[in-house]
Amino acid sequence: MAKKRKSRGRAKGGKGRSEYVSCTNCGSRIPVDKAIKATRRVSYVDPTLAKELRKSGTFIPRISVTKYYCVSCAVHAGIVRVRSREERKVVE
Ligand SMILES: [Zn+2]
């Protein structure tokens, strides 16, 4: 059978079922190994204000926020791209 992707779109391998997570954007239930995980370091302080505060030597904490996206939302948000026939065989 022809395979679209080497990993079948997941990182499951030969193991059985895997846990599910909810997509941050649409709330759909997706397996953890299929979900696109995006970790961002965010600051709760307004960027312009943060710049001023940093100039005066203030420490501004940055919190890492992890979000899980389903494939369609990740494509829509530009986190991942639709890849060409050859390119999608490459596992990143
Ligand atoms: Zn989604």
mmCIF file of C-alpha atoms and ligand atoms in Angstrom:
data_model
loop_
_atom_site.group_PDB
_atom_site.id
_atom_site.type_symbol
_atom_site.label_atom_id
_atom_site.label_comp_id
_atom_site.label_asym_id
_atom_site.label_seq_id
_atom_site.Cartn_x
_atom_site.Cartn_y
_atom_site.Cartn_z
ATOM 1 C CA MET A 1 0.000 0.000 0.000
ATOM 2 C CA ALA A 2 1.227 3.424 -0.866
ATOM 3 C CA LYS A 3 2.201 5.496 2.104
ATOM 4 C CA LYS A 4 1.663 9.222 2.100
ATOM 5 C CA ARG A 5 4.049 9.754 4.985
ATOM 6 C CA LYS A 6 6.811 7.625 6.490
ATOM 7 C CA SER A 7 5.361 8.098 9.981
ATOM 8 C CA ARG A 8 1.694 7.955 8.840
ATOM 9 C CA GLY A 9 1.386 11.473 10.248
ATOM 10 C CA ARG A 10 2.108 10.325 13.780
ATOM 11 C CA ALA A 11 5.022 9.486 16.046
ATOM 12 C CA LYS A 12 3.388 6.330 17.281
ATOM 13 C CA GLY A 13 5.657 3.676 15.775
ATOM 14 C CA GLY A 14 4.653 0.176 16.740
ATOM 15 C CA LYS A 15 3.141 0.987 20.097
ATOM 16 C CA GLY A 16 -0.570 0.682 20.678
ATOM 17 C CA ARG A 17 -2.951 3.469 21.501
ATOM 18 C CA SER A 18 -1.785 6.754 22.915
ATOM 19 C CA GLU A 19 -3.202 9.449 25.124
ATOM 20 C CA TYR A 20 -5.375 12.208 23.752
ATOM 21 C CA VAL A 21 -5.116 15.966 24.040
ATOM 22 C CA SER A 22 -7.446 18.756 23.061
ATOM 23 C CA CYS A 23 -6.544 21.176 20.313
ATOM 24 C CA THR A 24 -5.940 24.631 21.822
ATOM 25 C CA ASN A 25 -7.706 26.308 18.929
ATOM 26 C CA CYS A 26 -10.756 24.190 18.057
ATOM 27 C CA GLY A 27 -10.920 21.758 20.967
ATOM 28 C CA SER A 28 -10.933 18.591 18.877
ATOM 29 C CA ARG A 29 -9.567 15.445 20.494
ATOM 30 C CA ILE A 30 -6.269 14.352 18.949
ATOM 31 C CA PRO A 31 -3.617 11.754 19.880
ATOM 32 C CA VAL A 32 -0.568 13.314 21.579
ATOM 33 C CA ASP A 33 1.811 11.859 19.011
ATOM 34 C CA LYS A 34 -0.175 13.386 16.174
ATOM 35 C CA ALA A 35 -0.737 16.770 17.770
ATOM 36 C CA ILE A 36 1.596 19.612 16.856
ATOM 37 C CA LYS A 37 3.216 20.882 20.026
ATOM 38 C CA ALA A 38 4.214 24.524 20.047
ATOM 39 C CA THR A 39 6.078 25.979 23.007
ATOM 40 C CA ARG A 40 6.419 29.749 23.183
ATOM 41 C CA ARG A 41 8.143 31.948 25.719
ATOM 42 C CA VAL A 42 5.630 34.659 26.467
ATOM 43 C CA SER A 43 5.769 37.728 28.629
ATOM 44 C CA TYR A 44 2.652 39.117 30.245
ATOM 45 C CA VAL A 45 4.076 42.629 30.134
ATOM 46 C CA ASP A 46 3.272 44.873 27.161
ATOM 47 C CA PRO A 47 6.295 44.894 24.750
ATOM 48 C CA THR A 48 6.790 48.671 24.766
ATOM 49 C CA LEU A 49 6.498 48.810 28.536
ATOM 50 C CA ALA A 50 8.801 45.807 28.883
ATOM 51 C CA LYS A 51 11.460 47.587 26.838
ATOM 52 C CA GLU A 52 11.309 50.598 29.144
ATOM 53 C CA LEU A 53 11.413 48.428 32.269
ATOM 54 C CA ARG A 54 14.360 46.407 30.965
ATOM 55 C CA LYS A 55 16.241 49.656 30.336
ATOM 56 C CA SER A 56 15.831 50.541 33.985
ATOM 57 C CA GLY A 57 17.151 47.134 34.980
ATOM 58 C CA THR A 58 13.961 45.323 35.882
ATOM 59 C CA PHE A 59 13.741 41.575 35.524
ATOM 60 C CA ILE A 60 10.710 40.627 33.441
ATOM 61 C CA PRO A 61 9.737 36.969 33.752
ATOM 62 C CA ARG A 62 8.865 35.049 30.629
ATOM 63 C CA ILE A 63 6.616 32.054 31.002
ATOM 64 C CA SER A 64 6.813 29.151 28.578
ATOM 65 C CA VAL A 65 3.374 28.236 27.288
ATOM 66 C CA THR A 66 2.842 24.903 25.559
ATOM 67 C CA LYS A 67 -0.015 24.556 23.129
ATOM 68 C CA TYR A 68 -1.250 21.527 21.239
ATOM 69 C CA TYR A 69 -2.752 21.986 17.799
ATOM 70 C CA CYS A 70 -4.585 19.599 15.519
ATOM 71 C CA VAL A 71 -3.108 19.308 12.025
ATOM 72 C CA SER A 72 -5.713 21.502 10.327
ATOM 73 C CA CYS A 73 -5.369 24.278 12.918
ATOM 74 C CA ALA A 74 -1.553 24.105 12.794
ATOM 75 C CA VAL A 75 -1.643 24.488 9.015
ATOM 76 C CA HIS A 76 -4.142 27.333 9.258
ATOM 77 C CA ALA A 77 -2.074 29.121 11.919
ATOM 78 C CA GLY A 78 1.120 28.709 9.873
ATOM 79 C CA ILE A 79 2.947 26.561 12.427
ATOM 80 C CA VAL A 80 3.434 23.790 9.870
ATOM 81 C CA ARG A 81 3.055 23.855 6.103
ATOM 82 C CA VAL A 82 1.587 21.555 3.524
ATOM 83 C CA ARG A 83 4.600 19.837 2.030
ATOM 84 C CA SER A 84 5.231 18.480 -1.440
ATOM 85 C CA ARG A 85 5.033 14.782 -2.270
ATOM 86 C CA GLU A 86 8.776 14.169 -1.783
ATOM 87 C CA GLU A 87 9.233 16.576 1.058
ATOM 88 C CA ARG A 88 6.641 15.005 3.317
ATOM 89 C CA LYS A 89 8.552 11.690 3.370
ATOM 90 C CA VAL A 90 11.192 13.491 5.430
ATOM 91 C CA VAL A 91 10.590 13.070 9.157
ATOM 92 C CA GLU A 92 11.572 16.122 11.117
HETATM 93 ZN ZN ZN B 1 -7.790 22.327 15.970
#
